[in-house]
Amino acid sequence: MSYKVVIVGATGLVGATMLKVLQERKFPVEQLIPVASARSIGKYVEFNSEEVEIVTVKSALAMKPDIALFSAGASTAVEYAQQFAEAGCVVIDNSSAFRMDEDIKLIVPEINGDSLEKSDNIISNPNCSTIQLVMILAPLHAQYGIRRVVVSTYQSVSGTGAKAVLQLKYERHDLEAEMAYPHPIDKNCLPHCDDFTENGYTKEEIKLVNETRKILDDSNLRITATAVRVPVDSAHSESVNIEFSKPFELEEVRSILSGTDGIIVSDDVGANVYPMPLDAEGKDEVFVGRIRRDESNENSLNCWIVADNLRKGAATNAVQIAEKLVEKRLLG
Ligand code: A2P
């Protein structure tokens, strides 16, 4: 079997990465249908060495696709995802539009991919910072029971989109940049990812909290976050403090993590080995290191997590969801 696959937002940073990941992982594509905004109609994207013309959302819908990967923001998802679903197409949406809807599953395939069913015609891809966090938390939660998580993120500019990547690039060359952020990002750190809300947290921080609870299926999990934008091109880093209900041994934590699909333990401080964005960029795994006991609190651990936000944090996770649908024969 092969499938008609729509990418909504094919010219964006995540959409372009989706095209790359579909090819690399040899997803069975019968026809690739790239969609972008009006300004890109008639332009082409390259897929499997062929030039494929970008079409409108409506033309894509008329082609009766089997699966649509949406990465064109929440408003596009709200406007069109339901129409695709009603036409028999399974939608995997990378925006925040449906992530917290009770009836819509929020999937990281390694953790809860097996819960997918035929009735899931819109599936949400979690936020990039959430995906890399839960990849580490889930296997440890199963073993020791997590009581509380404190996470601080160090997020790259590619998570904001093309305009932010250009802002950093221009500022690095002392050129006048169109501002994606309210402040310079080069030589700077902004404790500000997405908009602020009334309680003083940003939407990004709230997404991290709520999405983690939903994916771990634990609405009482105590978790708090500070999200920071840093002058890094690609890959997000996170400093994570975890308090467990049960005692643990560091060697066992390392062995649980290194035995989990999709995680690479990179932790040899004697040789200056720890995860870094420059190493994680372009990779699909989540890297974890600096694994050590929090000596200030019982049953507590500190670690450092890095992953490519455009890949495992977005495109790869979406394609892995699509692969899960194929594996479970839920398409078509
Ligand atoms: P376009 O390039 O034509 O503007 P990013 O998040 O990296 O900025 O990418 C957003 C993606 O979503 C782009 O591919 C953009 O296309 C696409 N997009 C934005 N608005 C729409 C829309 N209304 N319909 C379809 N695609 C859209």
GROMACS .gro file of C-alpha atoms and ligand atoms in nm:
model
  359
    1MET     CA    1   0.000   0.000   0.000
    2SER     CA    2   0.108   0.357  -0.061
    3TYR     CA    3  -0.072   0.678   0.018
    4LYS     CA    4  -0.164   1.025  -0.106
    5VAL     CA    5   0.009   1.254   0.143
    6VAL     CA    6  -0.066   1.625   0.184
    7ILE     CA    7   0.179   1.860   0.358
    8VAL     CA    8  -0.001   2.180   0.457
    9GLY     CA    9   0.274   2.439   0.511
   10ALA     CA   10   0.523   2.265   0.282
   11THR     CA   11   0.735   2.580   0.242
   12GLY     CA   12   0.778   2.641   0.615
   13LEU     CA   13   1.068   2.523   0.830
   14VAL     CA   14   0.874   2.229   0.975
   15GLY     CA   15   0.695   2.149   0.645
   16ALA     CA   16   1.027   2.134   0.457
   17THR     CA   17   1.166   1.906   0.727
   18MET     CA   18   0.856   1.685   0.692
   19LEU     CA   19   0.933   1.647   0.320
   20LYS     CA   20   1.291   1.551   0.403
   21VAL     CA   21   1.191   1.302   0.676
   22LEU     CA   22   0.925   1.133   0.459
   23GLN     CA   23   1.194   1.070   0.195
   24GLU     CA   24   1.464   0.960   0.439
   25ARG     CA   25   1.233   0.714   0.615
   26LYS     CA   26   1.090   0.595   0.281
   27PHE     CA   27   0.730   0.651   0.387
   28PRO     CA   28   0.510   0.484   0.124
   29VAL     CA   29   0.401   0.794  -0.072
   30GLU     CA   30   0.193   0.732  -0.383
   31GLN     CA   31   0.142   1.105  -0.443
   32LEU     CA   32   0.288   1.401  -0.254
   33ILE     CA   33   0.061   1.707  -0.245
   34PRO     CA   34   0.234   2.020  -0.112
   35VAL     CA   35   0.014   2.306   0.012
   36ALA     CA   36   0.115   2.658   0.115
   37SER     CA   37  -0.040   3.005   0.129
   38ALA     CA   38  -0.163   3.198  -0.175
   39ARG     CA   39   0.177   3.359  -0.231
   40SER     CA   40   0.339   3.018  -0.296
   41ILE     CA   41   0.079   2.869  -0.532
   42GLY     CA   42   0.240   2.758  -0.858
   43LYS     CA   43   0.587   2.732  -0.702
   44TYR     CA   44   0.750   2.391  -0.661
   45VAL     CA   45   0.904   2.177  -0.389
   46GLU     CA   46   1.142   1.889  -0.454
   47PHE     CA   47   1.035   1.542  -0.348
   48ASN     CA   48   1.218   1.220  -0.440
   49SER     CA   49   1.414   1.412  -0.707
   50GLU     CA   50   1.099   1.545  -0.873
   51GLU     CA   51   0.958   1.897  -0.879
   52VAL     CA   52   0.607   1.896  -0.732
   53GLU     CA   53   0.376   2.193  -0.776
   54ILE     CA   54   0.234   2.365  -0.467
   55VAL     CA   55  -0.147   2.380  -0.466
   56THR     CA   56  -0.419   2.539  -0.253
   57VAL     CA   57  -0.575   2.365   0.045
   58LYS     CA   58  -0.899   2.325  -0.150
   59SER     CA   59  -0.726   2.161  -0.450
   60ALA     CA   60  -0.549   1.924  -0.211
   61LEU     CA   61  -0.880   1.830  -0.051
   62ALA     CA   62  -1.032   1.758  -0.393
   63MET     CA   63  -0.753   1.507  -0.460
   64LYS     CA   64  -0.897   1.282  -0.185
   65PRO     CA   65  -0.577   1.237   0.018
   66ASP     CA   66  -0.529   0.956   0.271
   67ILE     CA   67  -0.324   1.154   0.518
   68ALA     CA   68  -0.246   1.523   0.575
   69LEU     CA   69   0.040   1.657   0.783
   70PHE     CA   70  -0.052   2.012   0.888
   71SER     CA   71   0.216   2.262   0.985
   72ALA     CA   72   0.069   2.598   0.893
   73GLY     CA   73  -0.035   2.734   1.231
   74ALA     CA   74  -0.342   2.699   1.449
   75SER     CA   75  -0.580   2.914   1.244
   76THR     CA   76  -0.523   2.711   0.925
   77ALA     CA   77  -0.574   2.391   1.125
   78VAL     CA   78  -0.898   2.520   1.276
   79GLU     CA   79  -1.023   2.625   0.934
   80TYR     CA   80  -0.938   2.309   0.741
   81ALA     CA   81  -0.852   2.004   0.954
   82GLN     CA   82  -1.215   1.906   1.010
   83GLN     CA   83  -1.291   1.929   0.636
   84PHE     CA   84  -1.006   1.687   0.561
   85ALA     CA   85  -1.121   1.453   0.839
   86GLU     CA   86  -1.478   1.456   0.707
   87ALA     CA   87  -1.343   1.365   0.361
   88GLY     CA   88  -1.188   1.048   0.506
   89CYS     CA   89  -0.834   1.182   0.541
   90VAL     CA   90  -0.640   1.140   0.868
   91VAL     CA   91  -0.493   1.474   0.984
   92ILE     CA   92  -0.177   1.497   1.194
   93ASP     CA   93  -0.161   1.858   1.315
   94ASN     CA   94   0.155   2.020   1.443
   95SER     CA   95  -0.017   2.332   1.579
   96SER     CA   96  -0.155   2.392   1.925
   97ALA     CA   97  -0.513   2.409   1.789
   98PHE     CA   98  -0.639   2.071   1.915
   99ARG     CA   99  -0.370   1.949   2.153
  100MET     CA  100  -0.576   1.991   2.468
  101ASP     CA  101  -0.910   1.882   2.317
  102GLU     CA  102  -1.039   1.590   2.521
  103ASP     CA  103  -1.146   1.398   2.211
  104ILE     CA  104  -0.817   1.441   2.027
  105LYS     CA  105  -0.510   1.232   2.107
  106LEU     CA  106  -0.173   1.394   2.168
  107ILE     CA  107   0.079   1.141   2.047
  108VAL     CA  108   0.446   1.064   2.094
  109PRO     CA  109   0.460   0.724   1.922
  110GLU     CA  110   0.717   0.567   2.158
  111ILE     CA  111   0.493   0.653   2.455
  112ASN     CA  112   0.128   0.634   2.353
  113GLY     CA  113   0.127   0.546   1.981
  114ASP     CA  114  -0.043   0.216   2.052
  115SER     CA  115  -0.354   0.401   2.172
  116LEU     CA  116  -0.434   0.511   1.814
  117GLU     CA  117  -0.761   0.379   1.673
  118LYS     CA  118  -0.957   0.396   1.349
  119SER     CA  119  -1.179   0.669   1.493
  120ASP     CA  120  -0.882   0.907   1.539
  121ASN     CA  121  -0.916   1.122   1.229
  122ILE     CA  122  -0.742   1.428   1.377
  123ILE     CA  123  -0.428   1.358   1.581
  124SER     CA  124  -0.219   1.625   1.751
  125ASN     CA  125   0.159   1.646   1.743
  126PRO     CA  126   0.284   1.792   2.074
  127ASN     CA  127   0.490   2.108   2.119
  128CYS     CA  128   0.862   2.061   2.044
  129SER     CA  129   0.976   2.124   2.403
  130THR     CA  130   0.717   1.880   2.535
  131ILE     CA  131   0.819   1.593   2.305
  132GLN     CA  132   1.182   1.580   2.414
  133LEU     CA  133   1.082   1.617   2.781
  134VAL     CA  134   0.823   1.338   2.787
  135MET     CA  135   1.055   1.103   2.596
  136ILE     CA  136   1.278   1.108   2.907
  137LEU     CA  137   1.004   1.135   3.170
  138ALA     CA  138   0.780   0.849   3.049
  139PRO     CA  139   1.016   0.554   3.108
  140LEU     CA  140   1.127   0.699   3.445
  141HIS     CA  141   0.766   0.770   3.550
  142ALA     CA  142   0.681   0.405   3.478
  143GLN     CA  143   0.968   0.285   3.697
  144TYR     CA  144   0.982   0.530   3.989
  145GLY     CA  145   0.664   0.742   3.976
  146ILE     CA  146   0.735   1.112   3.921
  147ARG     CA  147   0.616   1.350   4.196
  148ARG     CA  148   0.741   1.679   4.057
  149VAL     CA  149   0.929   1.820   3.758
  150VAL     CA  150   1.105   2.158   3.728
  151VAL     CA  151   1.215   2.232   3.372
  152SER     CA  152   1.402   2.528   3.220
  153THR     CA  153   1.432   2.537   2.843
  154TYR     CA  154   1.700   2.686   2.619
  155GLN     CA  155   1.515   2.704   2.287
  156SER     CA  156   1.661   2.765   1.943
  157VAL     CA  157   1.533   3.031   1.706
  158SER     CA  158   1.418   2.779   1.442
  159GLY     CA  159   1.129   2.695   1.677
  160THR     CA  160   0.988   3.042   1.610
  161GLY     CA  161   1.004   3.013   1.231
  162ALA     CA  162   1.192   3.149   0.933
  163LYS     CA  163   1.171   3.516   1.037
  164ALA     CA  164   1.347   3.444   1.369
  165VAL     CA  165   1.621   3.244   1.198
  166LEU     CA  166   1.685   3.546   0.976
  167GLN     CA  167   1.682   3.787   1.273
  168LEU     CA  168   1.964   3.590   1.439
  169LYS     CA  169   2.157   3.556   1.113
  170TYR     CA  170   2.137   3.928   1.033
  171GLU     CA  171   2.225   4.036   1.386
  172ARG     CA  172   2.531   3.807   1.378
  173HIS     CA  173   2.648   3.998   1.072
  174ASP     CA  174   2.562   4.340   1.222
  175LEU     CA  175   2.290   4.388   0.963
  176GLU     CA  176   1.951   4.548   1.029
  177ALA     CA  177   1.702   4.268   1.081
  178GLU     CA  178   1.325   4.243   1.068
  179MET     CA  179   1.244   4.167   1.432
  180ALA     CA  180   1.075   3.836   1.515
  181TYR     CA  181   1.138   3.904   1.885
  182PRO     CA  182   1.087   4.223   2.090
  183HIS     CA  183   1.465   4.233   2.162
  184PRO     CA  184   1.790   4.136   1.991
  185ILE     CA  185   1.849   3.759   2.013
  186ASP     CA  186   2.217   3.745   1.921
  187LYS     CA  187   2.439   3.764   2.232
  188ASN     CA  188   2.119   3.753   2.436
  189CYS     CA  189   1.870   3.525   2.616
  190LEU     CA  190   1.498   3.603   2.623
  191PRO     CA  191   1.293   3.448   2.906
  192HIS     CA  192   1.001   3.477   2.670
  193CYS     CA  193   0.876   3.203   2.431
  194ASP     CA  194   0.529   3.268   2.285
  195ASP     CA  195   0.294   3.523   2.445
  196PHE     CA  196   0.264   3.605   2.813
  197THR     CA  197  -0.060   3.517   2.990
  198GLU     CA  198  -0.235   3.672   3.290
  199ASN     CA  199  -0.065   3.450   3.548
  200GLY     CA  200   0.283   3.565   3.439
  201TYR     CA  201   0.367   3.243   3.254
  202THR     CA  202   0.409   3.227   2.878
  203LYS     CA  203   0.189   3.011   2.657
  204GLU     CA  204   0.494   2.793   2.584
  205GLU     CA  205   0.538   2.723   2.956
  206ILE     CA  206   0.171   2.641   2.995
  207LYS     CA  207   0.185   2.409   2.691
  208LEU     CA  208   0.478   2.223   2.848
  209VAL     CA  209   0.284   2.169   3.170
  210ASN     CA  210  -0.053   2.072   3.022
  211GLU     CA  211   0.075   1.861   2.734
  212THR     CA  212   0.314   1.666   2.961
  213ARG     CA  213   0.024   1.582   3.194
  214LYS     CA  214  -0.191   1.471   2.901
  215ILE     CA  215   0.075   1.249   2.739
  216LEU     CA  216   0.178   1.090   3.070
  217ASP     CA  217  -0.192   1.052   3.149
  218ASP     CA  218  -0.142   1.205   3.493
  219SER     CA  219  -0.350   1.519   3.544
  220ASN     CA  220  -0.209   1.566   3.896
  221LEU     CA  221   0.158   1.568   3.794
  222ARG     CA  222   0.333   1.861   3.963
  223ILE     CA  223   0.534   2.037   3.694
  224THR     CA  224   0.656   2.392   3.642
  225ALA     CA  225   0.847   2.546   3.352
  226THR     CA  226   1.054   2.846   3.248
  227ALA     CA  227   1.104   2.875   2.871
  228VAL     CA  228   1.399   3.076   2.740
  229ARG     CA  229   1.494   3.163   2.381
  230VAL     CA  230   1.870   3.147   2.318
  231PRO     CA  231   2.086   3.242   2.016
  232VAL     CA  232   2.112   2.885   1.883
  233ASP     CA  233   2.007   2.801   1.526
  234SER     CA  234   1.855   2.460   1.581
  235ALA     CA  235   1.787   2.210   1.866
  236HIS     CA  236   1.633   2.286   2.202
  237SER     CA  237   1.805   2.211   2.535
  238GLU     CA  238   1.634   2.155   2.869
  239SER     CA  239   1.762   2.146   3.226
  240VAL     CA  240   1.531   1.909   3.412
  241ASN     CA  241   1.493   1.838   3.784
  242ILE     CA  242   1.279   1.534   3.867
  243GLU     CA  243   1.157   1.423   4.209
  244PHE     CA  244   1.050   1.057   4.222
  245SER     CA  245   0.819   0.878   4.464
  246LYS     CA  246   1.064   0.589   4.493
  247PRO     CA  247   1.441   0.570   4.548
  248PHE     CA  248   1.659   0.511   4.241
  249GLU     CA  249   2.013   0.415   4.147
  250LEU     CA  250   2.190   0.634   3.891
  251GLU     CA  251   2.318   0.332   3.700
  252GLU     CA  252   1.963   0.198   3.671
  253VAL     CA  253   1.836   0.538   3.545
  254ARG     CA  254   2.109   0.535   3.280
  255SER     CA  255   2.025   0.181   3.179
  256ILE     CA  256   1.648   0.254   3.156
  257LEU     CA  257   1.713   0.558   2.938
  258SER     CA  258   1.969   0.393   2.712
  259GLY     CA  259   1.735   0.096   2.668
  260THR     CA  260   1.449   0.319   2.548
  261ASP     CA  261   1.392   0.355   2.172
  262GLY     CA  262   1.467   0.706   2.050
  263ILE     CA  263   1.690   0.807   2.344
  264ILE     CA  264   2.070   0.830   2.339
  265VAL     CA  265   2.253   0.869   2.670
  266SER     CA  266   2.547   1.099   2.611
  267ASP     CA  267   2.704   1.128   2.953
  268ASP     CA  268   3.078   1.103   3.013
  269VAL     CA  269   3.179   1.425   3.183
  270GLY     CA  270   3.539   1.304   3.231
  271ALA     CA  271   3.570   1.323   2.852
  272ASN     CA  272   3.357   1.641   2.826
  273VAL     CA  273   3.075   1.440   2.671
  274TYR     CA  274   2.724   1.579   2.718
  275PRO     CA  275   2.440   1.664   2.477
  276MET     CA  276   2.477   1.987   2.277
  277PRO     CA  277   2.260   2.150   2.007
  278LEU     CA  278   2.543   2.134   1.750
  279ASP     CA  279   2.553   1.755   1.786
  280ALA     CA  280   2.176   1.700   1.804
  281GLU     CA  281   2.099   1.911   1.495
  282GLY     CA  282   1.984   1.688   1.208
  283LYS     CA  283   1.931   1.384   1.433
  284ASP     CA  284   1.605   1.213   1.525
  285GLU     CA  285   1.696   1.098   1.876
  286VAL     CA  286   1.660   1.274   2.209
  287PHE     CA  287   1.998   1.308   2.381
  288VAL     CA  288   2.030   1.305   2.761
  289GLY     CA  289   2.332   1.364   2.980
  290ARG     CA  290   2.460   1.532   3.300
  291ILE     CA  291   2.259   1.263   3.481
  292ARG     CA  292   2.322   1.319   3.849
  293ARG     CA  293   2.159   1.307   4.188
  294ASP     CA  294   1.999   1.628   4.322
  295GLU     CA  295   2.168   1.624   4.660
  296SER     CA  296   1.935   1.891   4.800
  297ASN     CA  297   1.625   1.673   4.788
  298GLU     CA  298   1.531   1.309   4.848
  299ASN     CA  299   1.480   1.078   4.545
  300SER     CA  300   1.562   1.361   4.303
  301LEU     CA  301   1.758   1.373   3.981
  302ASN     CA  302   1.903   1.641   3.753
  303CYS     CA  303   1.965   1.593   3.382
  304TRP     CA  304   2.013   1.782   3.055
  305ILE     CA  305   1.811   1.697   2.744
  306VAL     CA  306   1.875   1.810   2.385
  307ALA     CA  307   1.684   1.732   2.063
  308ASP     CA  308   1.641   1.881   1.717
  309ASN     CA  309   1.316   2.076   1.752
  310LEU     CA  310   1.238   2.063   1.379
  311ARG     CA  311   1.288   1.684   1.367
  312LYS     CA  312   1.188   1.481   1.678
  313GLY     CA  313   1.027   1.798   1.812
  314ALA     CA  314   0.802   1.831   1.505
  315ALA     CA  315   0.850   1.664   1.164
  316THR     CA  316   0.996   1.328   1.268
  317ASN     CA  317   0.736   1.280   1.541
  318ALA     CA  318   0.458   1.357   1.290
  319VAL     CA  319   0.598   1.110   1.036
  320GLN     CA  320   0.639   0.849   1.311
  321ILE     CA  321   0.268   0.895   1.391
  322ALA     CA  322   0.193   0.838   1.021
  323GLU     CA  323   0.410   0.523   1.030
  324LYS     CA  324   0.216   0.402   1.335
  325LEU     CA  325  -0.110   0.449   1.142
  326VAL     CA  326   0.031   0.236   0.860
  327GLU     CA  327   0.162  -0.028   1.102
  328LYS     CA  328  -0.179  -0.050   1.271
  329ARG     CA  329  -0.360  -0.049   0.934
  330LEU     CA  330  -0.558   0.260   1.027
  331LEU     CA  331  -0.522   0.441   0.692
  332GLY     CA  332  -0.748   0.411   0.390
  333A2P     P1  333   0.386   3.032   0.266
  333A2P     O1  334   0.532   2.999   0.260
  333A2P     O2  335   0.323   3.035   0.132
  333A2P     O3  336   0.356   3.155   0.350
  333A2P     P2  337   0.660   2.891   0.913
  333A2P     O4  338   0.591   2.849   1.039
  333A2P     O5  339   0.797   2.832   0.899
  333A2P     O6  340   0.657   3.038   0.890
  333A2P     O7  341   0.572   2.824   0.791
  333A2P     C1  342   0.434   2.839   0.779
  333A2P     C2  343   0.387   2.755   0.661
  333A2P     O8  344   0.244   2.760   0.656
  333A2P     C3  345   0.435   2.804   0.527
  333A2P     O9  346   0.452   2.694   0.440
  333A2P     C4  347   0.318   2.892   0.480
  333A2P    O10  348   0.312   2.909   0.340
  333A2P     C5  349   0.203   2.805   0.527
  333A2P     N1  350   0.077   2.879   0.540
  333A2P     C6  351   0.052   2.991   0.610
  333A2P     N2  352  -0.077   3.029   0.598
  333A2P     C7  353  -0.137   2.935   0.520
  333A2P     C8  354  -0.269   2.916   0.470
  333A2P     N3  355  -0.368   3.001   0.501
  333A2P     N4  356  -0.292   2.810   0.390
  333A2P     C9  357  -0.194   2.723   0.359
  333A2P     N5  358  -0.066   2.735   0.403
  333A2P    C10  359  -0.038   2.839   0.482
   0.00000   0.00000   0.00000
